[in-house]
C-alpha positions as a printed NumPy array, in Angstrom:
array([[-29.503,  -9.63 , -19.468],
       [-26.784,  -9.358, -16.821],
       [-26.143,  -5.856, -15.47 ],
       [-22.552,  -4.782, -14.812],
       [-21.245,  -1.618, -13.17 ],
       [-18.043,  -0.193, -14.637],
       [-16.441,   2.482, -12.451],
       [-14.246,   4.849, -14.413],
       [-16.121,   3.591, -17.45 ],
       [-15.425,   6.67 , -19.582],
       [-11.703,   6.394, -18.974],
       [ -9.225,   4.813, -21.332],
       [ -9.41 ,   1.135, -20.375],
       [-12.903,   1.441, -18.92 ],
       [-14.466,   2.706, -22.153],
       [-12.965,  -0.118, -24.215],
       [-14.227,  -2.607, -21.642],
       [-17.742,  -1.122, -21.786],
       [-17.665,  -1.699, -25.555],
       [-16.681,  -5.358, -25.119],
       [-19.353,  -5.901, -22.445],
       [-22.133,  -4.357, -24.533],
       [-21.098,  -6.255, -27.641],
       [-21.248,  -9.457, -25.561],
       [-24.85 ,  -8.7  , -24.519],
       [-24.375,  -7.155, -21.063],
       [-26.312,  -4.17 , -19.776],
       [-23.759,  -1.651, -18.523],
       [-23.932,   1.118, -15.94 ],
       [-21.023,   3.567, -15.945],
       [-19.816,   5.676, -13.016],
       [-17.286,   8.389, -13.816],
       [-16.46 ,  11.748, -12.245],
       [-14.902,  13.011, -15.507],
       [-11.712,  14.001, -13.676],
       [ -9.576,  12.342, -16.353],
       [-12.134,  11.609, -19.056],
       [-14.685,  13.292, -21.261],
       [-18.417,  12.977, -21.783],
       [-17.621,  12.734, -25.51 ],
       [-16.465,   9.158, -24.849],
       [-20.096,   8.219, -24.207],
       [-20.839,   9.135, -27.819],
       [-17.937,   7.028, -29.057],
       [-19.146,   3.983, -27.12 ],
       [-22.667,   4.493, -28.454],
       [-21.442,   4.808, -32.052],
       [-19.449,   1.575, -31.846],
       [-22.094,  -0.53 , -30.083],
       [-25.337,   1.157, -31.228],
       [-26.375,   1.546, -27.604],
       [-25.607,   3.953, -24.801],
       [-24.68 ,   2.633, -21.368],
       [-26.492,   4.074, -18.358],
       [-24.289,   6.907, -17.137],
       [-24.05 ,   8.357, -13.626],
       [-21.647,  11.23 , -12.978],
       [-20.41 ,  10.457,  -9.489],
       [-17.255,  10.81 ,  -7.407],
       [-16.64 ,   7.617,  -5.458],
       [-14.854,   9.636,  -2.763],
       [-18.278,  10.918,  -1.7  ],
       [-19.576,   8.106,   0.487],
       [-23.138,   9.485,   0.662],
       [-23.368,   9.574,  -3.137],
       [-22.075,   6.005,  -3.359],
       [-24.751,   4.863,  -0.899],
       [-27.442,   6.652,  -2.919],
       [-26.21 ,   5.115,  -6.167],
       [-26.594,   1.583,  -4.839],
       [-30.099,   2.342,  -3.587],
       [-31.032,   2.983,  -7.227],
       [-28.853,   0.299,  -8.81 ],
       [-29.211,  -2.573,  -6.351],
       [-29.732,  -5.203,  -9.047],
       [-26.168,  -5.375, -10.337],
       [-24.676,  -8.767, -11.179],
       [-21.097,  -7.597, -10.982],
       [-18.659,  -4.683, -10.809],
       [-15.513,  -3.889, -12.781],
       [-13.557,  -1.302, -10.806],
       [-11.242,   0.994, -12.77 ],
       [-11.792,   4.368, -11.091],
       [ -8.411,   5.346,  -9.615],
       [ -5.479,   7.68 , -10.073],
       [ -2.75 ,   5.936, -12.028],
       [  0.452,   7.945, -12.62 ],
       [  3.591,   6.729, -10.843],
       [  5.362,  10.103, -10.917],
       [  2.335,  12.051,  -9.717],
       [  1.84 ,   9.603,  -6.85 ],
       [  5.384,  10.262,  -5.639],
       [  4.661,  14.002,  -5.662],
       [  1.168,  13.755,  -4.151],
       [  0.823,  10.516,  -2.166],
       [ -2.184,  11.586,  -0.073],
       [ -4.26 ,  12.158,  -3.213],
       [ -3.503,   8.596,  -4.278],
       [ -4.301,   7.048,  -0.909],
       [ -7.6  ,   8.911,  -0.751],
       [ -8.661,   8.317,  -4.345],
       [ -7.513,   4.701,  -4.697],
       [ -8.231,   3.247,  -1.244],
       [-11.196,   5.134,   0.21 ],
       [-13.163,   4.682,  -2.986],
       [-12.557,   0.928,  -3.024],
       [-13.69 ,   0.606,   0.591],
       [-16.897,   2.589,  -0.038],
       [-17.616,   0.52 ,  -3.141],
       [-17.088,  -2.827,  -1.404],
       [-19.169,  -1.792,   1.6  ],
       [-22.144,  -1.191,  -0.666],
       [-21.529,  -4.308,  -2.752],
       [-21.489,  -6.368,   0.436],
       [-24.652,  -4.663,   1.74 ],
       [-26.526,  -5.4  ,  -1.503],
       [-25.102,  -8.911,  -2.091],
       [-23.277,  -7.899,  -5.269],
       [-20.587, -10.526,  -5.172],
       [-18.638, -10.52 ,  -8.456],
       [-15.796,  -7.984,  -8.549],
       [-13.117,  -7.52 , -11.21 ],
       [-10.316,  -5.27 ,  -9.969],
       [ -8.018,  -3.203, -12.137],
       [ -4.626,  -4.035, -10.659],
       [ -1.149,  -3.583, -12.045],
       [  2.193,  -5.255, -12.568],
       [  3.58 ,  -2.506, -10.363],
       [  2.604,  -4.657,  -7.356],
       [  5.712,  -6.755,  -8.08 ],
       [  8.172,  -3.876,  -7.767],
       [ 11.654,  -4.539,  -9.187],
       [ 11.428,  -8.228, -10.177],
       [ 14.024, -10.842,  -9.226],
       [ 13.561, -12.643, -12.535],
       [ 11.726, -12.226, -15.83 ],
       [  9.152, -12.892, -17.073],
       [  7.065, -12.235, -13.954],
       [  4.697, -14.965, -12.789],
       [  1.744, -14.507, -10.443],
       [  3.71 , -16.306,  -7.723],
       [  6.51 , -13.717,  -7.753],
       [  7.115, -12.066,  -4.42 ],
       [  5.267,  -8.834,  -3.661],
       [  8.028,  -6.464,  -2.608],
       [  7.861,  -3.066,  -0.981],
       [  6.242,  -0.786,  -3.509],
       [  8.457,   1.697,  -5.335],
       [  5.734,   4.363,  -5.454],
       [  2.549,   5.329,  -3.581],
       [  0.598,   4.298,  -6.706],
       [  2.095,   0.808,  -6.526],
       [  1.397,   0.669,  -2.81 ],
       [ -2.287,   1.49 ,  -3.351],
       [ -2.559,  -1.453,  -5.755],
       [ -0.91 ,  -3.783,  -3.234],
       [ -3.174,  -2.602,  -0.423],
       [ -6.261,  -2.773,  -2.643],
       [ -5.572,  -6.424,  -3.41 ],
       [ -5.204,  -7.085,   0.322],
       [ -8.536,  -5.325,   0.987],
       [-10.228,  -7.491,  -1.641],
       [ -8.644, -10.696,  -0.33 ],
       [ -9.745,  -9.947,   3.239],
       [-13.267,  -8.99 ,   2.121],
       [-13.682, -12.143,   0.038],
       [-12.494, -14.212,   2.997],
       [-15.318, -13.053,   5.284],
       [-18.147, -12.728,   2.754],
       [-19.771, -14.287,  -0.298],
       [-17.763, -11.988,  -2.517],
       [-15.586, -13.343,  -5.34 ],
       [-12.927, -11.25 ,  -6.993],
       [-10.396, -11.433,  -9.793],
       [ -7.511,  -8.964,  -9.816],
       [ -6.07 ,  -8.438, -13.275],
       [ -2.457,  -7.348, -12.944],
       [ -1.933,  -5.727, -16.284],
       [  1.11 ,  -4.305, -17.816],
       [  1.241,  -1.276, -20.16 ],
       [ -1.945,  -0.682, -22.182],
       [ -1.572,   1.233, -25.441],
       [ -3.478,   1.756, -28.667],
       [ -7.094,   2.556, -29.448],
       [-10.255,   0.959, -30.811],
       [ -9.935,   0.191, -34.519],
       [-12.854,   2.539, -35.241],
       [-10.907,   5.463, -33.728],
       [-14.126,   6.371, -31.89 ],
       [-12.441,   5.914, -28.497],
       [ -8.825,   5.925, -27.353],
       [ -6.434,   7.337, -24.773],
       [ -7.215,  10.996, -24.137],
       [ -5.224,  12.256, -21.157],
       [ -6.17 ,  15.626, -19.724],
       [ -3.172,  17.928, -19.512],
       [  0.358,  16.608, -20.015],
       [  0.335,  12.84 , -20.728],
       [  1.826,  10.638, -18.016],
       [  2.248,   7.615, -20.311],
       [  4.698,   7.04 , -23.154],
       [  2.472,   6.432, -26.183],
       [  0.125,   9.436, -25.923],
       [  3.215,  11.601, -25.433],
       [  4.679,  10.04 , -28.579],
       [  1.538,  10.667, -30.637],
       [  1.151,  14.222, -29.332],
       [  4.796,  14.94 , -30.177],
       [  4.317,  13.552, -33.68 ],
       [  1.185,  15.676, -34.067],
       [  3.039,  18.824, -33.001],
       [  1.16 ,  19.291, -29.725],
       [  4.337,  18.58 , -27.727],
       [  7.659,  20.025, -28.787],
       [  9.747,  17.112, -27.611],
       [  9.43 ,  13.623, -26.135],
       [ 11.437,  12.959, -22.977],
       [ 13.075,   9.553, -22.611],
       [ 13.593,   9.083, -18.895],
       [ 17.056,   7.561, -18.705],
       [ 19.274,   5.649, -21.146],
       [ 21.586,   4.104, -18.543],
       [ 19.41 ,   1.211, -17.385],
       [ 20.809,  -2.324, -17.508],
       [ 19.044,  -3.183, -20.781],
       [ 20.236,  -3.771, -24.36 ],
       [ 19.77 ,  -0.123, -25.38 ],
       [ 19.773,   1.529, -21.933],
       [ 16.075,   2.425, -21.873],
       [ 13.375,   0.896, -19.683],
       [ 11.58 ,  -2.232, -20.885],
       [  7.839,  -2.706, -20.53 ],
       [  5.179,  -5.129, -21.75 ],
       [  2.933,  -3.057, -24.031],
       [ -0.504,  -4.597, -24.536],
       [ -3.22 ,  -3.41 , -26.91 ],
       [ -6.079,  -1.913, -24.915],
       [ -8.687,  -3.963, -26.805],
       [ -6.932,  -7.197, -25.806],
       [ -6.897,  -5.912, -22.233],
       [-10.593,  -5.012, -22.352],
       [-11.433,  -8.513, -23.566],
       [ -9.607,  -9.946, -20.539],
       [-12.031,  -8.075, -18.25 ],
       [-15.008,  -9.486, -20.134],
       [-13.65 , -13.037, -19.884],
       [-12.849, -12.583, -16.184],
       [-16.389, -11.396, -15.44 ],
       [-17.839, -14.324, -17.388],
       [-15.622, -16.63 , -15.307],
       [-17.093, -15.321, -12.048],
       [-20.696, -15.296, -13.289],
       [-20.407, -18.901, -14.453],
       [-18.73 , -19.86 , -11.15 ],
       [-15.637, -21.264, -12.823],
       [-13.285, -19.567, -10.371],
       [-11.284, -21.986,  -8.209],
       [-10.861, -19.605,  -5.255],
       [-12.655, -16.544,  -3.948],
       [ -9.733, -14.294,  -4.89 ],
       [ -7.771, -14.961,  -8.061],
       [ -4.99 , -13.006,  -9.781],
       [ -3.892, -13.065, -13.411],
       [ -1.128, -11.279, -15.296],
       [ -2.488,  -9.603, -18.415],
       [  0.237,  -8.747, -20.918],
       [  1.819,  -9.959, -24.147],
       [  4.69 , -11.821, -22.517],
       [  7.179,  -9.743, -24.506],
       [  9.181,  -6.754, -23.323],
       [  9.839,  -3.731, -25.522],
       [ 12.255,  -0.923, -24.721],
       [ 11.304,   2.736, -24.946],
       [ 13.632,   3.152, -27.923],
       [ 12.033,   0.153, -29.656],
       [  8.589,   1.7  , -29.193],
       [  9.856,   4.985, -30.656],
       [ 11.395,   3.27 , -33.688],
       [  8.291,   1.134, -34.245],
       [  6.054,   4.186, -34.092],
       [  8.249,   6.003, -36.622],
       [  7.978,   2.984, -38.921],
       [  4.179,   2.603, -38.796],
       [  3.413,   6.338, -38.866],
       [  6.072,   7.624, -41.217],
       [  6.749,  10.415, -38.708],
       [ 10.166,  11.306, -37.276],
       [ 10.02 ,  11.919, -33.528],
       [ 11.875,  14.698, -31.746],
       [ 13.065,  13.15 , -28.495],
       [ 15.674,  13.824, -25.844],
       [ 17.141,  11.658, -23.096],
       [ 16.611,  13.195, -19.641],
       [ 17.125,  12.052, -16.039],
       [ 15.386,   8.967, -14.719],
       [ 11.999,   9.328, -13.018],
       [ 11.647,   8.297,  -9.376],
       [  9.704,   5.06 ,  -8.987],
       [ 10.531,   3.559, -12.394],
       [ 11.827,  -0.017, -12.501],
       [ 14.31 ,  -1.277, -15.117],
       [ 12.336,  -3.998, -16.862],
       [  8.919,  -5.587, -16.435],
       [  7.134,  -8.066, -18.663],
       [  4.618, -10.79 , -17.986],
       [  4.526, -14.535, -17.867],
       [  1.021, -14.979, -19.308],
       [  0.786, -18.777, -19.062],
       [ -1.793, -18.703, -16.253],
       [ -4.067, -16.247, -18.078],
       [ -3.697, -18.21 , -21.309],
       [ -4.434, -21.619, -19.786],
       [ -6.721, -20.93 , -16.816],
       [ -8.554, -17.788, -17.888],
       [ -8.648, -18.83 , -21.533],
       [ -7.395, -15.455, -22.754],
       [ -4.398, -14.358, -24.78 ],
       [ -3.183, -11.16 , -26.398],
       [ -3.756, -11.138, -30.149],
       [ -2.66 ,  -7.701, -31.376],
       [  0.934,  -6.651, -32.13 ],
       [  2.962,  -3.63 , -31.019],
       [  2.757,  -2.328, -34.603],
       [ -1.022,  -2.651, -34.609],
       [ -1.337,  -0.901, -31.261],
       [  0.87 ,   2.034, -32.27 ],
       [ -0.859,   2.413, -35.637],
       [ -4.247,   2.538, -33.911],
       [ -2.934,   5.082, -31.383],
       [ -1.746,   7.317, -34.238],
       [ -5.068,   6.95 , -36.09 ],
       [ -6.865,   8.004, -32.891],
       [ -4.545,  10.976, -32.347],
       [ -5.113,  12.191, -35.89 ],
       [ -8.872,  11.954, -35.485],
       [ -8.799,  13.86 , -32.184],
       [ -6.727,  16.633, -33.778],
       [ -8.959,  16.823, -36.858],
       [-11.878,  17.791, -34.606],
       [-10.019,  20.769, -33.104]])
């Protein structure tokens, strides 16, 4: 049984990926500092898969703790690295937090992987590395422009760190540049559970519908799009989690064609903020209270993926619809509220 470390494994995307790994027969070790997650997620993973992953509460910013962890778990076959801060707006307001949390932690992790000959790394990257695109849909060969936020810059730099490390070592890495994950596991045992005010659209929508938030803010309606709101590629989190499983299997079976590969992970279809709102109202039967406010710094007009490379080379494609994702997000929100 192959043993995989998932950093940030109790977070939103991490927890769904742990489920996919365990259901595929992997032994999973989770690192999480619980800064933006809950220990309750461990119970959800266990309920879905009938097994609990090994859990270590650890902050990857503490280099000594990272070293100690790898002394205990030196038999890992691979690592999927999620643990990072991820909000564009917050990164503009607090860039040093993002540089510390997203870059230092990656360096400490790779130093120990290299020292213990753990050579298969899947990296949680983002479409934000492309900045404002010249053309749509975005392919993996699109130019990497100056980042529009510190968050985006940390993803660009992280990919460079991985590329340089793979070049001088036996390490192999796949960076998955994913677009906008939404939705929840069909069981409603795990889902997106932001601590504090949500930074992403869909949890803010579901919390507004549930009465937790008084009003949803739409950040700008004067973008150069059909309805004036930003366009994003919203992908179901379960589809995204399956991409991480397939990417890890690719490295373990040595099917990669270079030491550092990148793949866009999205649906290939862009949806505006207003479309997401209307679709949610349709699948939930709830009317949303929303208001158009000023644009946020760091937001680009439109981003959606060309997924041909992931479909053909990685052998992965998104299967779930926007309607399915929003319905599952609402089911999850209702379950969370029923427990309170």
